[in-house]
Amino acid sequence: MERPSTQLSVYETAYMRVCTSCRRLLRPDEKAVIFSCPNCGQVEIIRCYKCRKQTVKYTCPVCGFTGP
Ligand SMILES: [Zn+2]
Ligand SMILES: [Zn+2]
């Protein structure tokens, strides 16, 4: 019988998303756009509905790429 030796505690944070542009905490039911950085693809860019509507700039925390 195999049992997982380590239990990941990062599970909770999967639901706690923060908008990359305004740093606001997003609720799971919020209409946010999540996509990989178009430059490095190493990080998820998350934009809340408000930022998407106002086309607020975002900055990739990994490569520093900014985009609309
Ligand atoms: Zn936002
Ligand atoms: Zn990037």
Short mmCIF file of N, CA, C and O and ligand atoms in Angstrom, two decimals:
data_model
loop_
_atom_site.label_atom_id
_atom_site.label_comp_id
_atom_site.label_asym_id
_atom_site.label_seq_id
_atom_site.Cartn_x
_atom_site.Cartn_y
_atom_site.Cartn_z
N MET A 1 0.82 -1.20 0.00
CA MET A 1 0.00 0.00 0.00
C MET A 1 0.87 1.26 0.00
O MET A 1 1.76 1.39 0.81
N GLU A 2 0.56 2.16 -0.90
CA GLU A 2 1.37 3.38 -0.96
C GLU A 2 0.59 4.57 -0.45
O GLU A 2 -0.58 4.76 -0.81
N ARG A 3 1.26 5.32 0.35
CA ARG A 3 0.64 6.53 0.87
C ARG A 3 1.53 7.73 0.55
O ARG A 3 2.75 7.62 0.63
N PRO A 4 0.94 8.82 0.18
CA PRO A 4 1.76 10.01 -0.07
C PRO A 4 2.49 10.46 1.19
O PRO A 4 1.87 10.64 2.23
N SER A 5 3.80 10.58 1.09
CA SER A 5 4.60 10.90 2.27
C SER A 5 4.49 12.38 2.65
O SER A 5 4.57 12.74 3.81
N THR A 6 4.30 13.20 1.63
CA THR A 6 4.20 14.63 1.95
C THR A 6 2.87 15.18 1.44
O THR A 6 2.43 14.85 0.35
N GLN A 7 2.28 15.97 2.25
CA GLN A 7 1.03 16.61 1.86
C GLN A 7 1.34 18.06 1.51
O GLN A 7 1.87 18.80 2.31
N LEU A 8 1.00 18.40 0.29
CA LEU A 8 1.30 19.75 -0.16
C LEU A 8 0.33 20.76 0.47
O LEU A 8 -0.87 20.60 0.40
N SER A 9 0.93 21.76 1.05
CA SER A 9 0.11 22.79 1.67
C SER A 9 -0.13 23.96 0.72
O SER A 9 -0.74 24.93 1.09
N VAL A 10 0.40 23.84 -0.48
CA VAL A 10 0.22 24.92 -1.45
C VAL A 10 -1.17 24.86 -2.10
O VAL A 10 -1.53 25.72 -2.88
N TYR A 11 -1.88 23.83 -1.77
CA TYR A 11 -3.20 23.62 -2.36
C TYR A 11 -4.12 24.84 -2.17
O TYR A 11 -4.80 25.25 -3.09
N GLU A 12 -4.09 25.36 -0.96
CA GLU A 12 -4.94 26.48 -0.63
C GLU A 12 -4.64 27.72 -1.49
O GLU A 12 -5.54 28.42 -1.89
N THR A 13 -3.37 27.94 -1.73
CA THR A 13 -2.97 29.14 -2.45
C THR A 13 -3.43 29.11 -3.91
O THR A 13 -3.45 30.13 -4.56
N ALA A 14 -3.77 27.94 -4.40
CA ALA A 14 -4.23 27.84 -5.78
C ALA A 14 -5.53 28.62 -5.98
O ALA A 14 -5.84 29.05 -7.08
N TYR A 15 -6.23 28.80 -4.90
CA TYR A 15 -7.49 29.53 -4.99
C TYR A 15 -7.33 31.01 -4.66
O TYR A 15 -8.23 31.78 -4.88
N MET A 16 -6.16 31.32 -4.09
CA MET A 16 -5.95 32.71 -3.73
C MET A 16 -5.10 33.37 -4.80
O MET A 16 -3.89 33.42 -4.73
N ARG A 17 -5.76 33.87 -5.80
CA ARG A 17 -5.03 34.50 -6.90
C ARG A 17 -5.03 36.01 -6.71
O ARG A 17 -5.98 36.61 -6.26
N VAL A 18 -3.92 36.59 -7.09
CA VAL A 18 -3.77 38.04 -6.98
C VAL A 18 -3.59 38.61 -8.37
O VAL A 18 -2.81 38.10 -9.17
N CYS A 19 -4.30 39.65 -8.66
CA CYS A 19 -4.18 40.30 -9.95
C CYS A 19 -2.76 40.85 -10.11
O CYS A 19 -2.25 41.53 -9.23
N THR A 20 -2.12 40.53 -11.23
CA THR A 20 -0.75 40.95 -11.46
C THR A 20 -0.66 42.47 -11.60
O THR A 20 0.35 43.07 -11.26
N SER A 21 -1.70 43.08 -12.10
CA SER A 21 -1.66 44.52 -12.36
C SER A 21 -1.94 45.35 -11.10
O SER A 21 -1.18 46.24 -10.77
N CYS A 22 -3.00 45.03 -10.39
CA CYS A 22 -3.39 45.88 -9.26
C CYS A 22 -3.14 45.22 -7.91
O CYS A 22 -3.38 45.83 -6.87
N ARG A 23 -2.63 43.98 -7.91
CA ARG A 23 -2.28 43.26 -6.68
C ARG A 23 -3.48 43.01 -5.77
O ARG A 23 -3.33 42.81 -4.57
N ARG A 24 -4.62 43.04 -6.33
CA ARG A 24 -5.81 42.81 -5.54
C ARG A 24 -6.09 41.31 -5.47
O ARG A 24 -5.87 40.59 -6.44
N LEU A 25 -6.55 40.88 -4.33
CA LEU A 25 -6.86 39.47 -4.16
C LEU A 25 -8.15 39.14 -4.90
O LEU A 25 -9.14 39.85 -4.77
N LEU A 26 -8.09 38.08 -5.67
CA LEU A 26 -9.26 37.72 -6.46
C LEU A 26 -10.03 36.58 -5.81
O LEU A 26 -9.43 35.65 -5.27
N ARG A 27 -11.31 36.66 -5.91
CA ARG A 27 -12.14 35.56 -5.43
C ARG A 27 -12.25 34.53 -6.55
O ARG A 27 -12.18 34.88 -7.72
N PRO A 28 -12.47 33.28 -6.18
CA PRO A 28 -12.54 32.21 -7.20
C PRO A 28 -13.65 32.42 -8.22
O PRO A 28 -13.57 31.95 -9.34
N ASP A 29 -14.68 33.15 -7.81
CA ASP A 29 -15.82 33.33 -8.71
C ASP A 29 -15.66 34.58 -9.58
O ASP A 29 -16.52 34.90 -10.39
N GLU A 30 -14.55 35.28 -9.40
CA GLU A 30 -14.36 36.49 -10.17
C GLU A 30 -13.92 36.18 -11.59
O GLU A 30 -13.22 35.20 -11.84
N LYS A 31 -14.32 37.03 -12.50
CA LYS A 31 -13.95 36.84 -13.90
C LYS A 31 -12.56 37.41 -14.13
O LYS A 31 -12.39 38.59 -14.39
N ALA A 32 -11.59 36.55 -14.03
CA ALA A 32 -10.21 36.99 -14.24
C ALA A 32 -9.62 36.22 -15.42
O ALA A 32 -10.04 35.12 -15.73
N VAL A 33 -8.66 36.85 -16.05
CA VAL A 33 -7.99 36.22 -17.17
C VAL A 33 -6.62 35.73 -16.71
O VAL A 33 -5.86 36.48 -16.11
N ILE A 34 -6.35 34.47 -16.97
CA ILE A 34 -5.06 33.90 -16.57
C ILE A 34 -4.37 33.38 -17.82
O ILE A 34 -4.94 32.59 -18.57
N PHE A 35 -3.15 33.83 -18.03
CA PHE A 35 -2.40 33.36 -19.18
C PHE A 35 -0.91 33.37 -18.86
O PHE A 35 -0.47 34.07 -17.96
N SER A 36 -0.15 32.59 -19.60
CA SER A 36 1.29 32.55 -19.40
C SER A 36 1.92 33.81 -19.98
O SER A 36 1.43 34.36 -20.96
N CYS A 37 3.01 34.22 -19.40
CA CYS A 37 3.74 35.38 -19.90
C CYS A 37 4.11 35.15 -21.36
O CYS A 37 4.72 34.14 -21.70
N PRO A 38 3.73 36.08 -22.25
CA PRO A 38 4.03 35.89 -23.68
C PRO A 38 5.51 35.95 -24.00
O PRO A 38 5.94 35.56 -25.09
N ASN A 39 6.30 36.45 -23.08
CA ASN A 39 7.74 36.59 -23.33
C ASN A 39 8.52 35.38 -22.82
O ASN A 39 9.28 34.77 -23.56
N CYS A 40 8.34 35.04 -21.53
CA CYS A 40 9.13 33.94 -20.97
C CYS A 40 8.30 32.69 -20.74
O CYS A 40 8.84 31.59 -20.68
N GLY A 41 7.00 32.85 -20.60
CA GLY A 41 6.12 31.70 -20.41
C GLY A 41 6.33 30.96 -19.11
O GLY A 41 5.83 29.86 -18.94
N GLN A 42 7.05 31.55 -18.21
CA GLN A 42 7.38 30.86 -16.96
C GLN A 42 6.43 31.19 -15.83
O GLN A 42 6.49 30.57 -14.77
N VAL A 43 5.60 32.17 -16.04
CA VAL A 43 4.76 32.62 -14.94
C VAL A 43 3.35 32.91 -15.45
O VAL A 43 3.14 33.21 -16.63
N GLU A 44 2.42 32.77 -14.56
CA GLU A 44 1.04 33.07 -14.90
C GLU A 44 0.75 34.53 -14.66
O GLU A 44 0.98 35.05 -13.57
N ILE A 45 0.25 35.18 -15.68
CA ILE A 45 -0.20 36.56 -15.52
C ILE A 45 -1.69 36.51 -15.25
O ILE A 45 -2.45 35.88 -15.99
N ILE A 46 -2.08 37.16 -14.19
CA ILE A 46 -3.49 37.15 -13.82
C ILE A 46 -4.02 38.59 -13.85
O ILE A 46 -3.43 39.48 -13.25
N ARG A 47 -5.08 38.76 -14.57
CA ARG A 47 -5.67 40.09 -14.64
C ARG A 47 -7.13 40.01 -14.27
O ARG A 47 -7.88 39.20 -14.81
N CYS A 48 -7.51 40.87 -13.36
CA CYS A 48 -8.90 40.88 -12.92
C CYS A 48 -9.76 41.55 -13.99
O CYS A 48 -9.26 42.17 -14.92
N TYR A 49 -11.03 41.42 -13.82
CA TYR A 49 -11.99 41.95 -14.78
C TYR A 49 -11.80 43.45 -14.98
O TYR A 49 -11.84 43.97 -16.08
N LYS A 50 -11.58 44.15 -13.89
CA LYS A 50 -11.43 45.60 -13.91
C LYS A 50 -10.20 46.02 -14.73
O LYS A 50 -10.27 46.92 -15.56
N CYS A 51 -9.09 45.35 -14.48
CA CYS A 51 -7.86 45.69 -15.17
C CYS A 51 -7.96 45.36 -16.65
O CYS A 51 -7.40 46.06 -17.49
N ARG A 52 -8.65 44.30 -16.96
CA ARG A 52 -8.80 43.91 -18.35
C ARG A 52 -9.64 44.96 -19.09
O ARG A 52 -9.37 45.34 -20.22
N LYS A 53 -10.67 45.41 -18.42
CA LYS A 53 -11.58 46.39 -19.00
C LYS A 53 -10.88 47.72 -19.22
O LYS A 53 -11.09 48.40 -20.21
N GLN A 54 -10.02 48.09 -18.27
CA GLN A 54 -9.32 49.37 -18.36
C GLN A 54 -7.96 49.22 -19.03
O GLN A 54 -7.19 50.17 -19.10
N THR A 55 -7.66 48.02 -19.49
CA THR A 55 -6.37 47.68 -20.13
C THR A 55 -5.18 48.24 -19.35
O THR A 55 -4.33 48.94 -19.88
N VAL A 56 -5.18 47.90 -18.08
CA VAL A 56 -4.08 48.30 -17.22
C VAL A 56 -2.85 47.46 -17.57
O VAL A 56 -2.96 46.27 -17.85
N LYS A 57 -1.70 48.10 -17.55
CA LYS A 57 -0.47 47.40 -17.88
C LYS A 57 -0.13 46.34 -16.83
O LYS A 57 -0.43 46.50 -15.66
N TYR A 58 0.51 45.28 -17.27
CA TYR A 58 1.00 44.28 -16.33
C TYR A 58 2.50 44.11 -16.52
O TYR A 58 3.03 44.37 -17.59
N THR A 59 3.15 43.70 -15.48
CA THR A 59 4.59 43.45 -15.54
C THR A 59 4.86 42.03 -15.07
O THR A 59 4.44 41.62 -14.00
N CYS A 60 5.57 41.28 -15.89
CA CYS A 60 5.93 39.91 -15.53
C CYS A 60 6.94 39.93 -14.38
O CYS A 60 7.97 40.59 -14.48
N PRO A 61 6.64 39.24 -13.29
CA PRO A 61 7.56 39.24 -12.15
C PRO A 61 8.86 38.49 -12.42
O PRO A 61 9.83 38.60 -11.68
N VAL A 62 8.89 37.70 -13.48
CA VAL A 62 10.09 36.92 -13.77
C VAL A 62 11.02 37.65 -14.75
O VAL A 62 12.19 37.85 -14.47
N CYS A 63 10.49 38.09 -15.89
CA CYS A 63 11.37 38.68 -16.91
C CYS A 63 11.17 40.18 -17.05
O CYS A 63 11.90 40.85 -17.76
N GLY A 64 10.17 40.73 -16.36
CA GLY A 64 9.98 42.17 -16.40
C GLY A 64 9.25 42.67 -17.63
O GLY A 64 9.17 43.87 -17.86
N PHE A 65 8.72 41.75 -18.40
CA PHE A 65 7.99 42.11 -19.61
C PHE A 65 6.70 42.85 -19.25
O PHE A 65 5.97 42.43 -18.36
N THR A 66 6.45 43.95 -19.93
CA THR A 66 5.20 44.66 -19.70
C THR A 66 4.34 44.60 -20.95
O THR A 66 4.86 44.61 -22.07
N GLY A 67 3.06 44.50 -20.73
CA GLY A 67 2.16 44.41 -21.87
C GLY A 67 0.78 44.94 -21.52
O GLY A 67 0.46 45.11 -20.34
N PRO A 68 0.00 45.18 -22.52
CA PRO A 68 -1.35 45.65 -22.30
C PRO A 68 -2.32 44.52 -21.97
O PRO A 68 -2.04 43.39 -22.30
ZN ZN B 1 -6.54 44.06 -11.33
ZN ZN B 2 7.86 36.81 -18.36
#
